[in-house]
JSON list of C-alpha atoms and ligand atoms in Angstrom, two decimals:
[
{"chain": "A", "resi": 1, "resn": "MET", "atom": "CA", "xyz": [67.21, 13.11, 221.41]},
{"chain": "A", "resi": 2, "resn": "GLU", "atom": "CA", "xyz": [68.11, 12.01, 224.88]},
{"chain": "A", "resi": 3, "resn": "THR", "atom": "CA", "xyz": [66.81, 14.32, 227.58]},
{"chain": "A", "resi": 4, "resn": "LYS", "atom": "CA", "xyz": [67.02, 14.53, 231.31]},
{"chain": "A", "resi": 5, "resn": "THR", "atom": "CA", "xyz": [65.06, 16.47, 233.93]},
{"chain": "A", "resi": 6, "resn": "CYS", "atom": "CA", "xyz": [67.15, 18.71, 236.14]},
{"chain": "A", "resi": 7, "resn": "PRO", "atom": "CA", "xyz": [66.12, 18.26, 239.81]},
{"chain": "A", "resi": 8, "resn": "ILE", "atom": "CA", "xyz": [66.86, 21.93, 240.58]},
{"chain": "A", "resi": 9, "resn": "CYS", "atom": "CA", "xyz": [64.92, 23.80, 237.90]},
{"chain": "A", "resi": 10, "resn": "GLY", "atom": "CA", "xyz": [62.66, 20.87, 237.07]},
{"chain": "A", "resi": 11, "resn": "ILE", "atom": "CA", "xyz": [63.02, 21.45, 233.33]},
{"chain": "A", "resi": 12, "resn": "GLU", "atom": "CA", "xyz": [63.51, 18.57, 230.93]},
{"chain": "A", "resi": 13, "resn": "LYS", "atom": "CA", "xyz": [66.55, 19.42, 228.84]},
{"chain": "A", "resi": 14, "resn": "PRO", "atom": "CA", "xyz": [68.67, 17.66, 226.18]},
{"chain": "A", "resi": 15, "resn": "ILE", "atom": "CA", "xyz": [71.74, 16.02, 227.67]},
{"chain": "A", "resi": 16, "resn": "SER", "atom": "CA", "xyz": [73.92, 18.53, 225.80]},
{"chain": "A", "resi": 17, "resn": "GLU", "atom": "CA", "xyz": [72.65, 20.97, 228.43]},
{"chain": "A", "resi": 18, "resn": "TYR", "atom": "CA", "xyz": [74.34, 18.90, 231.12]},
{"chain": "A", "resi": 19, "resn": "HIS", "atom": "CA", "xyz": [78.00, 18.64, 231.96]},
{"chain": "A", "resi": 20, "resn": "SER", "atom": "CA", "xyz": [79.50, 15.26, 231.39]},
{"chain": "A", "resi": 21, "resn": "TYR", "atom": "CA", "xyz": [82.34, 13.92, 233.42]},
{"chain": "A", "resi": 22, "resn": "TYR", "atom": "CA", "xyz": [84.40, 10.79, 233.40]},
{"chain": "A", "resi": 23, "resn": "SER", "atom": "CA", "xyz": [83.69, 8.41, 236.24]},
{"chain": "A", "resi": 24, "resn": "LYS", "atom": "CA", "xyz": [86.77, 6.47, 237.24]},
{"chain": "A", "resi": 25, "resn": "GLU", "atom": "CA", "xyz": [84.74, 3.96, 239.24]},
{"chain": "A", "resi": 26, "resn": "ARG", "atom": "CA", "xyz": [82.41, 3.13, 236.40]},
{"chain": "A", "resi": 27, "resn": "GLN", "atom": "CA", "xyz": [85.07, 3.58, 233.68]},
{"chain": "A", "resi": 28, "resn": "LYS", "atom": "CA", "xyz": [82.75, 5.62, 231.50]},
{"chain": "A", "resi": 29, "resn": "TYR", "atom": "CA", "xyz": [81.37, 9.07, 230.88]},
{"chain": "A", "resi": 30, "resn": "ARG", "atom": "CA", "xyz": [78.45, 10.09, 233.01]},
{"chain": "A", "resi": 31, "resn": "ILE", "atom": "CA", "xyz": [76.02, 12.98, 232.71]},
{"chain": "A", "resi": 32, "resn": "GLY", "atom": "CA", "xyz": [76.00, 15.48, 235.57]},
{"chain": "A", "resi": 33, "resn": "ASN", "atom": "CA", "xyz": [72.99, 15.64, 237.87]},
{"chain": "A", "resi": 34, "resn": "TYR", "atom": "CA", "xyz": [72.17, 19.27, 237.27]},
{"chain": "A", "resi": 35, "resn": "CYS", "atom": "CA", "xyz": [71.83, 21.23, 234.05]},
{"chain": "A", "resi": 36, "resn": "LYS", "atom": "CA", "xyz": [74.69, 23.61, 233.20]},
{"chain": "A", "resi": 37, "resn": "PRO", "atom": "CA", "xyz": [73.09, 26.85, 234.49]},
{"chain": "A", "resi": 38, "resn": "CYS", "atom": "CA", "xyz": [71.97, 25.20, 237.72]},
{"chain": "A", "resi": 39, "resn": "ALA", "atom": "CA", "xyz": [75.33, 23.53, 238.21]},
{"chain": "A", "resi": 40, "resn": "ARG", "atom": "CA", "xyz": [76.98, 26.95, 237.83]},
{"chain": "A", "resi": 41, "resn": "ILE", "atom": "CA", "xyz": [74.67, 28.54, 240.41]},
{"chain": "A", "resi": 42, "resn": "ASN", "atom": "CA", "xyz": [75.41, 25.65, 242.70]},
{"chain": "A", "resi": 43, "resn": "ALA", "atom": "CA", "xyz": [79.13, 26.06, 242.25]},
{"chain": "A", "resi": 44, "resn": "ASN", "atom": "CA", "xyz": [78.84, 29.77, 243.11]},
{"chain": "A", "resi": 45, "resn": "GLU", "atom": "CA", "xyz": [76.83, 28.94, 246.20]},
{"chain": "A", "resi": 46, "resn": "ARG", "atom": "CA", "xyz": [79.40, 26.38, 247.24]},
{"chain": "A", "resi": 47, "resn": "ALA", "atom": "CA", "xyz": [82.23, 28.88, 246.67]},
{"chain": "A", "resi": 48, "resn": "LYS", "atom": "CA", "xyz": [80.37, 31.49, 248.72]},
{"chain": "A", "resi": 49, "resn": "ILE", "atom": "CA", "xyz": [79.78, 29.06, 251.57]},
{"chain": "A", "resi": 50, "resn": "HIS", "atom": "CA", "xyz": [83.40, 27.96, 251.44]},
{"chain": "A", "resi": 51, "resn": "PHE", "atom": "CA", "xyz": [84.53, 31.60, 251.52]},
{"chain": "A", "resi": 52, "resn": "GLN", "atom": "CA", "xyz": [82.29, 32.35, 254.50]},
{"chain": "A", "resi": 53, "resn": "ASN", "atom": "CA", "xyz": [83.46, 29.27, 256.39]},
{"chain": "A", "resi": 54, "resn": "ASN", "atom": "CA", "xyz": [87.04, 30.23, 255.67]},
{"chain": "A", "resi": 55, "resn": "ARG", "atom": "CA", "xyz": [86.45, 33.78, 256.84]},
{"chain": "A", "resi": 56, "resn": "GLU", "atom": "CA", "xyz": [84.81, 32.53, 260.03]},
{"chain": "A", "resi": 57, "resn": "ALA", "atom": "CA", "xyz": [87.73, 30.21, 260.67]},
{"chain": "A", "resi": 58, "resn": "LYS", "atom": "CA", "xyz": [90.25, 33.03, 260.20]},
{"chain": "A", "resi": 59, "resn": "LEU", "atom": "CA", "xyz": [88.29, 35.37, 262.48]},
{"chain": "A", "resi": 60, "resn": "GLN", "atom": "CA", "xyz": [88.03, 32.64, 265.08]},
{"chain": "A", "resi": 61, "resn": "TYR", "atom": "CA", "xyz": [91.77, 32.02, 264.83]},
{"chain": "A", "resi": 62, "resn": "SER", "atom": "CA", "xyz": [92.60, 35.67, 265.49]},
{"chain": "A", "resi": 63, "resn": "ARG", "atom": "CA", "xyz": [90.07, 35.77, 268.35]},
{"chain": "A", "resi": 64, "resn": "ASP", "atom": "CA", "xyz": [91.69, 32.70, 269.90]},
{"chain": "A", "resi": 65, "resn": "TYR", "atom": "CA", "xyz": [95.13, 34.18, 269.36]},
{"chain": "A", "resi": 66, "resn": "ARG", "atom": "CA", "xyz": [94.25, 37.41, 271.13]},
{"chain": "A", "resi": 67, "resn": "ALA", "atom": "CA", "xyz": [92.43, 35.58, 273.92]},
{"chain": "A", "resi": 68, "resn": "ASP", "atom": "CA", "xyz": [95.47, 33.46, 274.72]},
{"chain": "A", "resi": 69, "resn": "GLU", "atom": "CA", "xyz": [97.18, 34.90, 277.80]},
{"chain": "A", "resi": 70, "resn": "LYS", "atom": "CA", "xyz": [100.73, 34.46, 276.56]},
{"chain": "A", "resi": 71, "resn": "ASN", "atom": "CA", "xyz": [99.87, 36.15, 273.26]},
{"chain": "A", "resi": 72, "resn": "LYS", "atom": "CA", "xyz": [98.14, 38.98, 275.10]},
{"chain": "A", "resi": 73, "resn": "GLU", "atom": "CA", "xyz": [101.41, 39.98, 276.74]},
{"chain": "A", "resi": 74, "resn": "LYS", "atom": "CA", "xyz": [103.24, 39.77, 273.43]},
{"chain": "A", "resi": 75, "resn": "LEU", "atom": "CA", "xyz": [100.67, 41.97, 271.67]},
{"chain": "A", "resi": 76, "resn": "LYS", "atom": "CA", "xyz": [100.69, 44.48, 274.50]},
{"chain": "A", "resi": 77, "resn": "VAL", "atom": "CA", "xyz": [104.48, 44.85, 274.30]},
{"chain": "A", "resi": 78, "resn": "LEU", "atom": "CA", "xyz": [104.24, 45.26, 270.53]},
{"chain": "A", "resi": 79, "resn": "SER", "atom": "CA", "xyz": [101.51, 47.87, 270.77]},
{"chain": "A", "resi": 80, "resn": "VAL", "atom": "CA", "xyz": [103.42, 49.88, 273.41]},
{"chain": "A", "resi": 81, "resn": "ARG", "atom": "CA", "xyz": [106.56, 49.73, 271.29]},
{"chain": "A", "resi": 82, "resn": "PHE", "atom": "CA", "xyz": [104.64, 50.92, 268.22]},
{"chain": "A", "resi": 83, "resn": "LYS", "atom": "CA", "xyz": [103.03, 53.78, 270.11]},
{"chain": "A", "resi": 84, "resn": "GLN", "atom": "CA", "xyz": [106.39, 54.83, 271.47]},
{"chain": "A", "resi": 85, "resn": "LYS", "atom": "CA", "xyz": [107.81, 54.88, 267.94]},
{"chain": "A", "resi": 86, "resn": "TYR", "atom": "CA", "xyz": [104.85, 56.90, 266.62]},
{"chain": "A", "resi": 87, "resn": "ARG", "atom": "CA", "xyz": [105.26, 59.32, 269.51]},
{"chain": "A", "resi": 88, "resn": "GLU", "atom": "CA", "xyz": [109.00, 59.76, 269.13]},
{"chain": "A", "resi": 89, "resn": "GLU", "atom": "CA", "xyz": [108.84, 60.19, 265.39]},
{"chain": "A", "resi": 90, "resn": "LEU", "atom": "CA", "xyz": [105.67, 62.30, 265.56]},
{"chain": "A", "resi": 91, "resn": "GLN", "atom": "CA", "xyz": [104.08, 60.19, 262.89]},
{"chain": "A", "resi": 92, "resn": "ASP", "atom": "CA", "xyz": [100.83, 61.36, 261.32]},
{"chain": "A", "resi": 93, "resn": "CYS", "atom": "CA", "xyz": [98.70, 58.83, 263.19]},
{"chain": "A", "resi": 94, "resn": "TYR", "atom": "CA", "xyz": [100.09, 60.02, 266.53]},
{"chain": "A", "resi": 95, "resn": "VAL", "atom": "CA", "xyz": [99.65, 63.72, 265.68]},
{"chain": "A", "resi": 96, "resn": "ARG", "atom": "CA", "xyz": [96.10, 63.05, 264.46]},
{"chain": "A", "resi": 97, "resn": "ASP", "atom": "CA", "xyz": [95.40, 61.29, 267.76]},
{"chain": "A", "resi": 98, "resn": "ARG", "atom": "CA", "xyz": [96.57, 64.33, 269.71]},
{"chain": "A", "resi": 99, "resn": "LEU", "atom": "CA", "xyz": [94.53, 66.64, 267.47]},
{"chain": "A", "resi": 100, "resn": "SER", "atom": "CA", "xyz": [91.37, 64.69, 268.17]},
{"chain": "A", "resi": 101, "resn": "MET", "atom": "CA", "xyz": [92.03, 64.41, 271.91]},
{"chain": "A", "resi": 102, "resn": "GLU", "atom": "CA", "xyz": [93.33, 67.92, 272.62]},
{"chain": "A", "resi": 103, "resn": "ASN", "atom": "CA", "xyz": [91.74, 70.00, 269.90]},
{"chain": "A", "resi": 104, "resn": "SER", "atom": "CA", "xyz": [88.58, 68.01, 269.16]},
{"chain": "A", "resi": 105, "resn": "ILE", "atom": "CA", "xyz": [89.56, 67.74, 265.52]},
{"chain": "A", "resi": 106, "resn": "PRO", "atom": "CA", "xyz": [88.46, 64.34, 264.25]},
{"chain": "A", "resi": 107, "resn": "ALA", "atom": "CA", "xyz": [90.97, 62.22, 262.33]},
{"chain": "A", "resi": 108, "resn": "SER", "atom": "CA", "xyz": [88.58, 62.17, 259.38]},
{"chain": "A", "resi": 109, "resn": "TYR", "atom": "CA", "xyz": [89.08, 65.94, 259.11]},
{"chain": "A", "resi": 110, "resn": "SER", "atom": "CA", "xyz": [92.82, 66.12, 259.75]},
{"chain": "A", "resi": 111, "resn": "ARG", "atom": "CA", "xyz": [93.39, 63.31, 257.26]},
{"chain": "A", "resi": 112, "resn": "ILE", "atom": "CA", "xyz": [92.16, 65.50, 254.40]},
{"chain": "A", "resi": 113, "resn": "ASN", "atom": "CA", "xyz": [93.76, 68.66, 255.82]},
{"chain": "A", "resi": 114, "resn": "PRO", "atom": "CA", "xyz": [97.43, 67.72, 256.22]},
{"chain": "A", "resi": 115, "resn": "GLU", "atom": "CA", "xyz": [98.42, 71.33, 257.02]},
{"chain": "A", "resi": 116, "resn": "ILE", "atom": "CA", "xyz": [96.62, 70.97, 260.36]},
{"chain": "A", "resi": 117, "resn": "VAL", "atom": "CA", "xyz": [98.68, 67.87, 261.13]},
{"chain": "A", "resi": 118, "resn": "GLU", "atom": "CA", "xyz": [101.81, 69.82, 260.15]},
{"chain": "A", "resi": 119, "resn": "ALA", "atom": "CA", "xyz": [100.90, 72.72, 262.45]},
{"chain": "A", "resi": 120, "resn": "LYS", "atom": "CA", "xyz": [100.15, 70.40, 265.35]},
{"chain": "A", "resi": 121, "resn": "ARG", "atom": "CA", "xyz": [103.38, 68.52, 264.79]},
{"chain": "A", "resi": 122, "resn": "LEU", "atom": "CA", "xyz": [105.27, 71.82, 264.97]},
{"chain": "A", "resi": 123, "resn": "GLN", "atom": "CA", "xyz": [103.43, 72.78, 268.14]},
{"chain": "A", "resi": 124, "resn": "ILE", "atom": "CA", "xyz": [104.35, 69.47, 269.78]},
{"chain": "A", "resi": 125, "resn": "LYS", "atom": "CA", "xyz": [107.96, 69.92, 268.68]},
{"chain": "A", "resi": 126, "resn": "ILE", "atom": "CA", "xyz": [108.08, 73.40, 270.22]},
{"chain": "A", "resi": 127, "resn": "LYS", "atom": "CA", "xyz": [106.54, 72.15, 273.47]},
{"chain": "A", "resi": 128, "resn": "ARG", "atom": "CA", "xyz": [109.04, 69.31, 273.64]},
{"chain": "A", "resi": 129, "resn": "LYS", "atom": "CA", "xyz": [111.90, 71.70, 272.98]},
{"chain": "A", "resi": 130, "resn": "LEU", "atom": "CA", "xyz": [110.73, 74.08, 275.70]},
{"chain": "A", "resi": 131, "resn": "LYS", "atom": "CA", "xyz": [110.27, 71.17, 278.09]},
{"chain": "A", "resi": 132, "resn": "SER", "atom": "CA", "xyz": [113.76, 69.85, 277.50]},
{"chain": "A", "resi": 133, "resn": "LEU", "atom": "CA", "xyz": [115.17, 73.38, 277.96]},
{"chain": "A", "resi": 134, "resn": "GLN", "atom": "CA", "xyz": [113.29, 73.75, 281.26]},
{"chain": "A", "resi": 135, "resn": "ASP", "atom": "CA", "xyz": [114.53, 70.37, 282.40]},
{"chain": "A", "resi": 136, "resn": "GLY", "atom": "CA", "xyz": [118.04, 71.62, 281.78]},
{"chain": "A", "resi": 137, "resn": "LYS", "atom": "CA", "xyz": [118.80, 68.97, 279.27]},
{"chain": "A", "resi": 138, "resn": "GLU", "atom": "CA", "xyz": [120.07, 71.48, 276.75]},
{"chain": "B", "resi": 1, "resn": "ZN", "atom": "ZN1", "xyz": [68.54, 23.05, 236.00]}
]
């Protein structure tokens, strides 16, 4: 029986324990360098490294994007526009923000107690109504 020693685990194994692949250059089947289990571990490692590199590259891209002056302006405009929308529509995130700033109720608490958000939303609505009445708008 033909055997081969795997350089990773150092165990001499029959060649059936190795992957074979077709080499175009040599026009014949060749036996892989590493035994099947070691080749699999290696592939996982490679995938992990590839994933990490990819993640780094993506993070770097978004860092570069935000650091770019002309993008900074664009993002600022977007963020102001979003906040305005949240404020006008009294969306949950905006109401939760006010709760944490004005009433010291953390968002983690108001998120699981929606009735508090509802009450605060009503309070803000009443205040706005009173304000617009005082301003003589209505
Ligand atoms: Zn091995």
